[in-house]
Short mmCIF file of C-alpha atoms in Angstrom, two decimals:
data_model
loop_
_atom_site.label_atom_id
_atom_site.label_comp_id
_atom_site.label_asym_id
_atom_site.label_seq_id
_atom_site.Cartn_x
_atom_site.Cartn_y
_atom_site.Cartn_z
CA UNK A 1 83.60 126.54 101.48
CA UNK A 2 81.95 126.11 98.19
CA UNK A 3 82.55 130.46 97.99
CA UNK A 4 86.14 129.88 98.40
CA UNK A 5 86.43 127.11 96.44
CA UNK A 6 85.06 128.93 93.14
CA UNK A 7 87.56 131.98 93.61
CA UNK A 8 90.34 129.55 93.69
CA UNK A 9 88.84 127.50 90.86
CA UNK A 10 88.40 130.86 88.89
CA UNK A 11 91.77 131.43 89.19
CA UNK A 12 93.17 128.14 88.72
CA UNK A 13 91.46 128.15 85.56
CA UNK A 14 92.66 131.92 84.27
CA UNK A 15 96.25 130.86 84.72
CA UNK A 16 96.52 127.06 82.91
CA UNK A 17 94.61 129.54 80.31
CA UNK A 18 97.29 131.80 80.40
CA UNK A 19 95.18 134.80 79.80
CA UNK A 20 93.31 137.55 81.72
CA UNK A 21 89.90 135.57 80.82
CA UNK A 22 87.88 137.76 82.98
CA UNK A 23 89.50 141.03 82.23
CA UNK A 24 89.13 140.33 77.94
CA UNK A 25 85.24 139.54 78.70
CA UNK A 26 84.79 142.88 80.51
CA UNK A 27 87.20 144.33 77.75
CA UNK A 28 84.58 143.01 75.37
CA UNK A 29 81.50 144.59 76.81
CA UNK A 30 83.41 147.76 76.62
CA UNK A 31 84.49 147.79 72.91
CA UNK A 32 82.41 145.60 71.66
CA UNK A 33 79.05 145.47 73.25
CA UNK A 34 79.01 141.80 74.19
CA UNK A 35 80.87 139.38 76.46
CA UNK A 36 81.39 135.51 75.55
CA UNK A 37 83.42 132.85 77.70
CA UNK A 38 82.89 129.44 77.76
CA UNK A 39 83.59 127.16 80.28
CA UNK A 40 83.68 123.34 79.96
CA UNK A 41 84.77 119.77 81.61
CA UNK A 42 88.24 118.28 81.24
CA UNK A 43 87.97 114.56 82.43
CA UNK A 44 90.95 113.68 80.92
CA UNK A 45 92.81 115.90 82.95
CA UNK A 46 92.42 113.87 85.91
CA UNK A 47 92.46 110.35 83.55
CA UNK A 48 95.32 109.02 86.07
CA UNK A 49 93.49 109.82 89.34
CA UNK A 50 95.09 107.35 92.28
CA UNK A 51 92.48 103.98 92.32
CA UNK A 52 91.20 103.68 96.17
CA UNK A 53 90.88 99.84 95.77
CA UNK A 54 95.09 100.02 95.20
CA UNK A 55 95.87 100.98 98.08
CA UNK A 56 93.23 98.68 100.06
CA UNK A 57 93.06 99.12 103.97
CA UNK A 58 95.67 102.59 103.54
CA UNK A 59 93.75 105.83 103.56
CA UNK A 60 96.32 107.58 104.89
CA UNK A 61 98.17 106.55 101.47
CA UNK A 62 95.56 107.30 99.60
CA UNK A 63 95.03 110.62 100.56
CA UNK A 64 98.37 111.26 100.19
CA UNK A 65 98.41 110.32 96.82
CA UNK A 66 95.04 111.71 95.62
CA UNK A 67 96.84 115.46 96.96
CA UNK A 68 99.83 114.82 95.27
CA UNK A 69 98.31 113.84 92.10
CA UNK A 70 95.96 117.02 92.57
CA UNK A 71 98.60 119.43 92.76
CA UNK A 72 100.30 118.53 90.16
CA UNK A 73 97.44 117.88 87.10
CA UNK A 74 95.47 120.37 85.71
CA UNK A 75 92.27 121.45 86.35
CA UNK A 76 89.91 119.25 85.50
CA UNK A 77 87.80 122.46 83.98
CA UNK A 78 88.98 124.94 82.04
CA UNK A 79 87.57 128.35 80.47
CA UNK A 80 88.56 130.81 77.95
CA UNK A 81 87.03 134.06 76.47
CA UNK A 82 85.35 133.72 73.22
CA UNK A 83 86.15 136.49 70.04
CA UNK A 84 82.24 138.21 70.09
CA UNK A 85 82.71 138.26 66.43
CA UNK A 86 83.23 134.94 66.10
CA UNK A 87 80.01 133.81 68.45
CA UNK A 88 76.60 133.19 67.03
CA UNK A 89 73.61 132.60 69.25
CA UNK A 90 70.71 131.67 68.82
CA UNK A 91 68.04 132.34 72.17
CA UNK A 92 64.97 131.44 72.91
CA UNK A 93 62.21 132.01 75.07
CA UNK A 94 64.51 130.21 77.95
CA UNK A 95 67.55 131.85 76.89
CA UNK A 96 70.50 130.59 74.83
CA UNK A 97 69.04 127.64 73.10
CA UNK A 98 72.12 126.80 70.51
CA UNK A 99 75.25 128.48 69.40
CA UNK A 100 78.07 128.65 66.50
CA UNK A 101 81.77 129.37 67.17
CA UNK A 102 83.39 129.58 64.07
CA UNK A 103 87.05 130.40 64.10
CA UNK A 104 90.43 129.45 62.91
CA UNK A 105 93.00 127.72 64.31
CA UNK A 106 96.53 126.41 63.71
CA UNK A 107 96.96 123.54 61.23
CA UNK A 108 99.77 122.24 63.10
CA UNK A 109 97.98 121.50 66.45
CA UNK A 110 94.10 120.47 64.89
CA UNK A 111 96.13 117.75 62.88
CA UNK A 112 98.37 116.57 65.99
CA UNK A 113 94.87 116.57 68.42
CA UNK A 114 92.65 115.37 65.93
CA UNK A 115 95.12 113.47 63.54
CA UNK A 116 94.31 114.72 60.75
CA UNK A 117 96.75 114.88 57.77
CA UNK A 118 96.94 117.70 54.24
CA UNK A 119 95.53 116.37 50.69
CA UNK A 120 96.80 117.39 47.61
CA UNK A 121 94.59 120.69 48.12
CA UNK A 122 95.47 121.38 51.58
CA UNK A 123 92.28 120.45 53.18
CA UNK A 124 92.88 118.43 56.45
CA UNK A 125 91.15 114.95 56.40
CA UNK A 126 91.61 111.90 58.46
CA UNK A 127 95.45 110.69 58.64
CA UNK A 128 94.89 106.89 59.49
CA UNK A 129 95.04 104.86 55.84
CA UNK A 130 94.70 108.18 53.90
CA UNK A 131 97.08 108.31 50.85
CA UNK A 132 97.25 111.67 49.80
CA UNK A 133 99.24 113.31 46.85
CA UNK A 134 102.02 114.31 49.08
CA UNK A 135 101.87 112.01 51.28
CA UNK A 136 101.03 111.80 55.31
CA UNK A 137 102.83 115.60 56.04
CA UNK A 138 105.40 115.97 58.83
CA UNK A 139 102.11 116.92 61.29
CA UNK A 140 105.56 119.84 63.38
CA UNK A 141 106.05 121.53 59.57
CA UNK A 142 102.47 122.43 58.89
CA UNK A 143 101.98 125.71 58.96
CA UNK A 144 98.59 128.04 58.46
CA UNK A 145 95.20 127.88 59.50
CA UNK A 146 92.08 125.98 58.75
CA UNK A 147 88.12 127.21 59.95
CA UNK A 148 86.82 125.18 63.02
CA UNK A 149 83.20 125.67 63.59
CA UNK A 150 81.15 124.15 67.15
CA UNK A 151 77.73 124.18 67.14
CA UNK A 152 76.62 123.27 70.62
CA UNK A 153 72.63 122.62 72.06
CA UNK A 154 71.45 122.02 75.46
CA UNK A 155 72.52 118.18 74.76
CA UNK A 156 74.81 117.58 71.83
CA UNK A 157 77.53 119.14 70.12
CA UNK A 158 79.13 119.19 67.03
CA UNK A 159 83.11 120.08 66.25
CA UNK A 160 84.16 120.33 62.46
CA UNK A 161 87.18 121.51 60.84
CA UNK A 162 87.61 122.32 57.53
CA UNK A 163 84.06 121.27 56.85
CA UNK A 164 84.73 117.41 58.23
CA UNK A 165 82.97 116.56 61.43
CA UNK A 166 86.17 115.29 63.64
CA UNK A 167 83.89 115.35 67.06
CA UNK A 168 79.93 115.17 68.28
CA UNK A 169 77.95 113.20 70.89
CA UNK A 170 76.03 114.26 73.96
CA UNK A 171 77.03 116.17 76.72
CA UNK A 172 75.52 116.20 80.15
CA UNK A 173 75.55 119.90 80.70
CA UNK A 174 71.95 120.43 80.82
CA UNK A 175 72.36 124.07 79.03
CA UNK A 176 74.77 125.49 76.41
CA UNK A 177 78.74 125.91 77.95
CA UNK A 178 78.76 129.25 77.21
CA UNK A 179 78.06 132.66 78.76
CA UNK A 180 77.14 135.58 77.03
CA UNK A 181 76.52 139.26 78.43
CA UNK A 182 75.61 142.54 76.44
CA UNK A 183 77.28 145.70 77.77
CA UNK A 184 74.08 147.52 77.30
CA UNK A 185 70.76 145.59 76.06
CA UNK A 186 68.44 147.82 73.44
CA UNK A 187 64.83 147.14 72.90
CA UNK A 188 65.99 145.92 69.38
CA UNK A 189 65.01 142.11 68.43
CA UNK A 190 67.61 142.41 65.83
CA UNK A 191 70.28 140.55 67.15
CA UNK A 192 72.78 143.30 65.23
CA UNK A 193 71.36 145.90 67.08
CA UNK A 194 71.01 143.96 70.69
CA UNK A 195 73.16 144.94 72.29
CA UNK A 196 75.69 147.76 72.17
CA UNK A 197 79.31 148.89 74.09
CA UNK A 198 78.49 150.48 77.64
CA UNK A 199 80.38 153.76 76.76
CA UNK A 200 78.33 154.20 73.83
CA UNK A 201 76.01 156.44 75.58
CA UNK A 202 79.39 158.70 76.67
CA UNK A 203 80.79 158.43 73.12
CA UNK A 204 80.92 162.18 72.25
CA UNK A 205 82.70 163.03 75.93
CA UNK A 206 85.31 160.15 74.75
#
């Protein structure tokens, strides 16, 4: 049960992510010489989950609507594959210890999840009572990019874009939500030189 239950949640997961996650990690490992995908908990997914003590004495009802609901919300875990250039870890002598993502990402949807609004430079910073120069922007008409970096431990994490810190707490993950794989591991302890692209050693035959 629990084998056929990850192959359908690995699947489940690759299409709400609407992307061959599995397939760009591999891709990765061959062009690249490392593999990153993270995978993480999505509570709110299932925030509207049927309540047992509604439906008192009726299991039958309940069970019913607990499927229902199940079948049509998403997953309440979701994974994606991670840019290797964007990924910075930092191991230890029990593996991955800490790690940066830095990356950017559309204005338009950090301001609508985050609500975050422009100042009169175009950095994003907190909407709610903010007066800035232009005003609180039209959050569908911004357009362009800002940097979003997560720094993530064995128990807390850190989310901040454009340089504010817009999320952090513990989590209950007990190690670091991400997975990284070389494509072929060198004897180097210079991370740059790690790990390296597993047709490397056939590059002259390419």
């Amino acid at each position: 049960k629990k084998e056929k239950w990850l192959n359908a949640a690995l699947r489940r997961m690759e299409q709400e992510a609407e992307r061959p996650v599995f397939r760009m990690f591999v891709d990765n490992l061959v062009a690249d010489g490392m593999g990153v995908v993270k995978l993480v908990y999505k509570p709110d997914h299932w925030s509207g989950y049927p309540e047992l003590a509604a439906f008192g004495d009726d299991a039958a009802g309940y069970n019913a609507a607990a499927d229902r609901f199940k079948k049509s919300a998403k997953f309440p875990f979701a994974w994606r594959d991670v840019d290797p250039l964007t990924f910075y870890p930092v191991t230890g002598e029990e593996g991955l210890e800490a790690c940066l993502e830095v990356s950017e990402k559309s204005k338009r949807l950090l301001m609508q999840r985050y609500d975050l609004a422009e100042d009169e430079n175009g950095k994003l910073v907190p909407a709610k009572g903010k007066k800035t120069a232009r005003g609180r922007r039209n959050q569908l008409q911004a357009d362009g990019t800002a940097e979003v970096v997560e720094y993530w431990d064995r128990s807390h994490f850190v989310l901040l874009v454009d340089g504010r810190r817009v999320k952090s707490g513990e989590h209950g993950y007990g190690r670091v939500p991400y997975f990284a794989a070389y494509g072929e591991q060198s004897a180097s302890r210079d991370p740059k030189h790690a790990g390296f692209s597993t047709i490397y050693a056939i590059r002259w035959l390419v």
